[in-house]
PDB file of C-alpha atoms in Angstrom:
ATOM      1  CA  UNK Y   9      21.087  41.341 -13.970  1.00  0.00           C
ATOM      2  CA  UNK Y  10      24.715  39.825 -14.204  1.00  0.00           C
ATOM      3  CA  UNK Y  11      26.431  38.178 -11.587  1.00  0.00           C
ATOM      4  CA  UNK Y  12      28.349  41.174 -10.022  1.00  0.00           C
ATOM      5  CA  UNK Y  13      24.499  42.611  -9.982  1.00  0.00           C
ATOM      6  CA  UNK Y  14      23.196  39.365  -8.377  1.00  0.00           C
ATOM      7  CA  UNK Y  15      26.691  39.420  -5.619  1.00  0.00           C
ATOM      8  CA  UNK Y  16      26.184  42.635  -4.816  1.00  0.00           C
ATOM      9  CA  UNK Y  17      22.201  42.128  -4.294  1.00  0.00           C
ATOM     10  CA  UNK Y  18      23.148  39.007  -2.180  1.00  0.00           C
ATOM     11  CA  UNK Y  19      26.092  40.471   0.115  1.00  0.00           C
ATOM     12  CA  UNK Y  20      24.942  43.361   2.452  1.00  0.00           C
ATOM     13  CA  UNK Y  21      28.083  43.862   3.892  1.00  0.00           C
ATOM     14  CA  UNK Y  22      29.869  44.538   0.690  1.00  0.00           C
ATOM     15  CA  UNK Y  23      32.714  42.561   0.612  1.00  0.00           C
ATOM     16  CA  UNK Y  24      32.368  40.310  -3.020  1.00  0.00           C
ATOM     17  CA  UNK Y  25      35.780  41.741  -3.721  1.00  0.00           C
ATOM     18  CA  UNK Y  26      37.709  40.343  -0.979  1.00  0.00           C
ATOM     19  CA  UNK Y  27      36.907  36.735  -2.520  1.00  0.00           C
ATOM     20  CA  UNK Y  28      39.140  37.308  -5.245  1.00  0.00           C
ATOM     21  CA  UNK Y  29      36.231  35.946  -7.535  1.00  0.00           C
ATOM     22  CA  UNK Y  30      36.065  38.067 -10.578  1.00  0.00           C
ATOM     23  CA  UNK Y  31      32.290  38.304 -11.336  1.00  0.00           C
ATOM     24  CA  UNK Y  32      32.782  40.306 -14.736  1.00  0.00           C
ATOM     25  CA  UNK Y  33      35.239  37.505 -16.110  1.00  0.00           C
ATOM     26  CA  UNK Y  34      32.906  34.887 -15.080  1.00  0.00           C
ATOM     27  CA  UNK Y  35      29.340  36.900 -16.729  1.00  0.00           C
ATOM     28  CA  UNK Y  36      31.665  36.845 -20.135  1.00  0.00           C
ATOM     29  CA  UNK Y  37      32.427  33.592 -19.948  1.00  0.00           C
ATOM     30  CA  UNK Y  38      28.966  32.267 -19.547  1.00  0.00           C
ATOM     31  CA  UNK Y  39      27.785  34.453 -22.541  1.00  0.00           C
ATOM     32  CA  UNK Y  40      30.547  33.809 -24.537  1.00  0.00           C
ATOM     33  CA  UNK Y  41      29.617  29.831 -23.766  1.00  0.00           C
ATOM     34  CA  UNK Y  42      26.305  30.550 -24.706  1.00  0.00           C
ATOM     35  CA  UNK Y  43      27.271  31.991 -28.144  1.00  0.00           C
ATOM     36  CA  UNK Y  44      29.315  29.479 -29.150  1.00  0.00           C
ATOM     37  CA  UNK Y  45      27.291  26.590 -27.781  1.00  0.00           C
ATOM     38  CA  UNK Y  46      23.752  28.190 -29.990  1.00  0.00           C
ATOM     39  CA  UNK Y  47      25.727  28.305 -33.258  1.00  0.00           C
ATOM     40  CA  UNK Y  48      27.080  25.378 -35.117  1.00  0.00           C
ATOM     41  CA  UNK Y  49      30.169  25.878 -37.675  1.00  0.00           C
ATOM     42  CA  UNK Y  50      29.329  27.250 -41.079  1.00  0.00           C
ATOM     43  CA  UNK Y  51      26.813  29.462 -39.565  1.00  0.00           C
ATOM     44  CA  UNK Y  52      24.339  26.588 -38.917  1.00  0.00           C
ATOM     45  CA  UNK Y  53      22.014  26.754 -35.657  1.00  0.00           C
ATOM     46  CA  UNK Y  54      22.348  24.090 -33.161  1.00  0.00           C
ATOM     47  CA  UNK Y  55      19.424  21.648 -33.485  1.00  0.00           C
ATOM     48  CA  UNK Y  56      17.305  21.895 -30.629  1.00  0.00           C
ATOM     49  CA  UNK Y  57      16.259  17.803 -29.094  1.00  0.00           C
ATOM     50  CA  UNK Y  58      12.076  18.793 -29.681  1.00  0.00           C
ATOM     51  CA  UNK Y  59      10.758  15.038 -29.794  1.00  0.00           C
ATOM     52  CA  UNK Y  60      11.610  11.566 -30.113  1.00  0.00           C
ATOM     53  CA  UNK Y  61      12.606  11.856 -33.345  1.00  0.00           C
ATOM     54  CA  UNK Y  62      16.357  12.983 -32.012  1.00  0.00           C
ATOM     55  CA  UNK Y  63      15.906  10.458 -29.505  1.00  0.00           C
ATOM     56  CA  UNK Y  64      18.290   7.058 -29.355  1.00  0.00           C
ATOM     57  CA  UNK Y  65      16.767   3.926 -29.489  1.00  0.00           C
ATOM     58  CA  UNK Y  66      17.268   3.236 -25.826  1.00  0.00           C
ATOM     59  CA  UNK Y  67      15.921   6.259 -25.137  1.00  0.00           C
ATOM     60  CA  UNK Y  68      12.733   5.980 -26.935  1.00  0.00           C
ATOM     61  CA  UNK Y  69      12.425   2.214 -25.600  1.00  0.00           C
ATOM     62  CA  UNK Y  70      12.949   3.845 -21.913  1.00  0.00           C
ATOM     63  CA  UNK Y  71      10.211   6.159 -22.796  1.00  0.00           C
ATOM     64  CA  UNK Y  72       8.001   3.083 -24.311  1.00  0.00           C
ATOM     65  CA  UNK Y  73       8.438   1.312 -20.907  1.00  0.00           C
ATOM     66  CA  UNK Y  74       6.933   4.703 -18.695  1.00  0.00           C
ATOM     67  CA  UNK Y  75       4.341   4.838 -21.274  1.00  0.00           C
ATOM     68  CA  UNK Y  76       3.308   0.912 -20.727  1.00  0.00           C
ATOM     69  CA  UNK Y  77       3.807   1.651 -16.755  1.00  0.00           C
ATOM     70  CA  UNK Y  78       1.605   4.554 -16.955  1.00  0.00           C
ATOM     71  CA  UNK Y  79      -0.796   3.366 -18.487  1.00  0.00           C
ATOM     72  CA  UNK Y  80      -0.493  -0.066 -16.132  1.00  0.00           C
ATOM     73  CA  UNK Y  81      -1.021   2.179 -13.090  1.00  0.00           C
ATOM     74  CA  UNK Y  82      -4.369   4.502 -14.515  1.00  0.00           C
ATOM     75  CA  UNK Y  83      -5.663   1.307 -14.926  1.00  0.00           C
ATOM     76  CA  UNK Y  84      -5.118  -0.252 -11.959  1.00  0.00           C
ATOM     77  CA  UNK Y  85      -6.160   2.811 -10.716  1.00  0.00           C
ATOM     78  CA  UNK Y  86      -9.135   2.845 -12.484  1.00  0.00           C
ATOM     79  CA  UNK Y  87     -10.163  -0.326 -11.337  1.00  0.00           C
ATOM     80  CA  UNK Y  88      -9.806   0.660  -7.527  1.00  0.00           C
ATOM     81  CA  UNK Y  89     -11.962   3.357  -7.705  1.00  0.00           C
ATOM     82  CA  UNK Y  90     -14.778   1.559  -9.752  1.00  0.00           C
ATOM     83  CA  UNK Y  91     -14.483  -0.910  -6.486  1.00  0.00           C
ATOM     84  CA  UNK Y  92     -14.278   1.529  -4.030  1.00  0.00           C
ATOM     85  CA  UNK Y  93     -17.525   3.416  -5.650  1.00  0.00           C
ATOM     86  CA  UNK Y  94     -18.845   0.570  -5.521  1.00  0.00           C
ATOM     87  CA  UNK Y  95     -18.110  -0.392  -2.110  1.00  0.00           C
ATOM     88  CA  UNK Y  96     -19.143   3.064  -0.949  1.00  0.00           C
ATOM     89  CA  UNK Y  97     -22.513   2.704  -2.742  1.00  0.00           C
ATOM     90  CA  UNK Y  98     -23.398  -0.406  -0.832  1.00  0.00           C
ATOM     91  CA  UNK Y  99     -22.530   0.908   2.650  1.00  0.00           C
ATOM     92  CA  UNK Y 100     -24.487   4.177   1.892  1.00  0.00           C
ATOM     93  CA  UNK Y 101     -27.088   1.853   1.208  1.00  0.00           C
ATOM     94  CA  UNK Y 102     -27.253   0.135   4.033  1.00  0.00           C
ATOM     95  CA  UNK Y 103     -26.737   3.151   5.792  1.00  0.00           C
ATOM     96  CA  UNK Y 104     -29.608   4.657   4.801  1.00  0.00           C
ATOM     97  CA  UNK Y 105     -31.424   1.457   4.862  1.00  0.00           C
ATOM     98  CA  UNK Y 106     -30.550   1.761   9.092  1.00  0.00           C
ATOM     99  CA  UNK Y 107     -31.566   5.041   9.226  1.00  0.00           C
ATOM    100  CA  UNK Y 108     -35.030   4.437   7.640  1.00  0.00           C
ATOM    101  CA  UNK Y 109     -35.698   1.681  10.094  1.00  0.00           C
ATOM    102  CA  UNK Y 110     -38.201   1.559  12.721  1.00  0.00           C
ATOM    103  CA  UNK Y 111     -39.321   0.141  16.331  1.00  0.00           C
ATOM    104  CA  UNK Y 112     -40.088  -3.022  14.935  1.00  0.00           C
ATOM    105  CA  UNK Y 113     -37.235  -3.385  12.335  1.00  0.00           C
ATOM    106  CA  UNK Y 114     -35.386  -2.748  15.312  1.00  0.00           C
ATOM    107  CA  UNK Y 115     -36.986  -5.520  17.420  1.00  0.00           C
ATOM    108  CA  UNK Y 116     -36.250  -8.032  14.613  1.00  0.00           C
ATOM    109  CA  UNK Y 117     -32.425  -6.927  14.527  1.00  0.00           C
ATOM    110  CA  UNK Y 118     -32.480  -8.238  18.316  1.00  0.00           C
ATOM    111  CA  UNK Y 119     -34.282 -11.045  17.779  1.00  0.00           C
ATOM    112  CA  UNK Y 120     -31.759 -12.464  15.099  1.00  0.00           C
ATOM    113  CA  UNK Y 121     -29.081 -11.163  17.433  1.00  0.00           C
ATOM    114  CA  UNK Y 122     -30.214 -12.870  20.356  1.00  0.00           C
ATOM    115  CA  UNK Y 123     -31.041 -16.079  18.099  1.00  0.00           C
ATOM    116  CA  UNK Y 124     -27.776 -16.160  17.348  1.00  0.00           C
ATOM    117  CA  UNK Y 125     -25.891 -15.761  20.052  1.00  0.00           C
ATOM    118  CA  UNK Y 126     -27.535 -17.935  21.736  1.00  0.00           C
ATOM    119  CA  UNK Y 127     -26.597 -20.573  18.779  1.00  0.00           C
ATOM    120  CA  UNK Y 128     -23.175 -20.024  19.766  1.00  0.00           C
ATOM    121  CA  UNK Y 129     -23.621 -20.765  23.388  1.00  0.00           C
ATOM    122  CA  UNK Y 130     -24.343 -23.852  22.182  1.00  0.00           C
ATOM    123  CA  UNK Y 131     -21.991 -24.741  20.568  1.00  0.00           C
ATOM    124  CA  UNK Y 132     -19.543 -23.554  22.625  1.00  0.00           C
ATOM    125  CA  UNK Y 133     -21.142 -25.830  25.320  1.00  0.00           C
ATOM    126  CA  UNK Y 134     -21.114 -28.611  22.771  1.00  0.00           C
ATOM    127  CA  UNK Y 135     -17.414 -28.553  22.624  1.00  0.00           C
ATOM    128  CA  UNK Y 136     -16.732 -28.300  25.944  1.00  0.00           C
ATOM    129  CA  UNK Y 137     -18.600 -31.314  26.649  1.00  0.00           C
ATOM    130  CA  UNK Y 138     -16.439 -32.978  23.706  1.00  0.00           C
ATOM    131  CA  UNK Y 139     -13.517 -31.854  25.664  1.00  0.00           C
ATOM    132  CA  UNK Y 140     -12.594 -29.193  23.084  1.00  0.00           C
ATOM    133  CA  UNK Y 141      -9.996 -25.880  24.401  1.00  0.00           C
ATOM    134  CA  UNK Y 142      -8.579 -28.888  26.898  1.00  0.00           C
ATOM    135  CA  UNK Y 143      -5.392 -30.505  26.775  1.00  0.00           C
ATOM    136  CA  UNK Y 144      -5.411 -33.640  27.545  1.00  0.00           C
ATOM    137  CA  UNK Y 145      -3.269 -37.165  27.382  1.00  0.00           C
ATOM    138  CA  UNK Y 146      -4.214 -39.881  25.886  1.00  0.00           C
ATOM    139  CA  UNK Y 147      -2.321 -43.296  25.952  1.00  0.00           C
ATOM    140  CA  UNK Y 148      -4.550 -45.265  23.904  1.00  0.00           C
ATOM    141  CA  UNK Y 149      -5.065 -45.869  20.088  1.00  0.00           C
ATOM    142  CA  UNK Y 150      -8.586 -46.908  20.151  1.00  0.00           C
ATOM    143  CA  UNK Y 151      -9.020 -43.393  22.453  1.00  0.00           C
ATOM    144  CA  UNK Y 152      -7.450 -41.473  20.499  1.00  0.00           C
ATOM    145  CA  UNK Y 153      -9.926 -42.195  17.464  1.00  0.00           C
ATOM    146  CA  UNK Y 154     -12.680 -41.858  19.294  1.00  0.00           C
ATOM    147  CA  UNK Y 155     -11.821 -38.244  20.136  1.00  0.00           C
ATOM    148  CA  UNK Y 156     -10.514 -37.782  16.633  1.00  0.00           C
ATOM    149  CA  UNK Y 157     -13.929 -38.975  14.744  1.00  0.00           C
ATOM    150  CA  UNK Y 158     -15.968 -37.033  17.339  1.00  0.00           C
ATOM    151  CA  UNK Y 159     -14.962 -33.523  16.379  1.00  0.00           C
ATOM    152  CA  UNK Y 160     -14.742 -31.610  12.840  1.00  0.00           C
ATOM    153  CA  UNK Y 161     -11.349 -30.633  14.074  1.00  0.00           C
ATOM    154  CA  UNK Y 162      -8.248 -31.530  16.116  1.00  0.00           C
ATOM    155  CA  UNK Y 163      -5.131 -30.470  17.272  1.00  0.00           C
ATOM    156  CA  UNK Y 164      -2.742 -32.788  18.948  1.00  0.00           C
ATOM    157  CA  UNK Y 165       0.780 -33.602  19.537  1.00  0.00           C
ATOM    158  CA  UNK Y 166       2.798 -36.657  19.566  1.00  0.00           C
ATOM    159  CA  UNK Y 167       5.840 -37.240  21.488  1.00  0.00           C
ATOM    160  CA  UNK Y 168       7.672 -39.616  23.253  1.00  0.00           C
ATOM    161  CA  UNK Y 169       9.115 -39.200  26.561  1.00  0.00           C
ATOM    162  CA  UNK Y 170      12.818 -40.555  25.597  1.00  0.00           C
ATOM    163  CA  UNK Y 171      13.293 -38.030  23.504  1.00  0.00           C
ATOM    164  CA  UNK Y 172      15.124 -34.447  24.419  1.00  0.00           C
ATOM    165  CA  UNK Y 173      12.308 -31.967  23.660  1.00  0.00           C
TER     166      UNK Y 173
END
């Protein structure tokens, strides 16, 4: 098909001509563009760009740099799925370990459970007693150590009540 063929195809109502495009010049044009652009002077074909071997340097060294980044990302790639397998082999494992259990694996799930929480009550209670999750105001140095050495960790604040903020 030319382009007056492909117009026509592509204008129901028929009215290409009114445009003033002339589709015939153009179709010429483009093969005559064609012709001249395939063969070289003296009868020599164009050379066709098939490889890197017509390639500039900076092209070939912008081709070097996808190659390195390619490869950079399969095997970063690669190395999240191995972990990710892996990851997904240990939770089907346990899984199945969970679904194999019975009654009394069950019973010993509480038990730890239980055991455990109840740990942290403890501790929670310890640190309340230690004044821990408080604030509180303390105007004296020997005090303040006291409170300090008592607990794994602190928080506090010092100010003075001349300043602004």
């Amino acid at each position: 098909m030319n382009l007056f063929e492909d117009a026509e195809a592509d204008d129901p109502y028929g009215d290409v001509e009114d445009q003033g495009i002339d589709y015939h010049e153009l179709a010429e044009q483009r093969q005559a563009e064609q012709e001249s652009s395939s063969k070289m002077p003296g009868g020599q074909q164009q050379m066709i760009n098939t490889g890197p071997s017509m390639m500039s340097k900076q092209d070939m060294a912008i081709m070097k740099a996808a190659k390195r980044k390619m490869a950079i990302n399969n095997a970063v790639n690669n190395a999240v799925n191995k972990v990710l397998q892996e990851e997904e082999a240990k939770i089907d494992s346990k899984i199945e370990k969970l679904s194999r259990m019975d009654e009394d694996d069950l019973e010993e799930l509480r038990a730890k459970r239980l055991e455990d929480l109840k740990k942290k009550q403890m501790q929670r209670s310890k640190w309340l007693a230690n004044n821990h999750g408080r604030i509180h105001e303390i105007m004296d140095q020997k005090q303040f150590f006291e409170n300090v050495k008592s607990t794994k960790h602190v928080i506090c604040l010092f100010y003075s009540k001349t300043s602004k903020w």
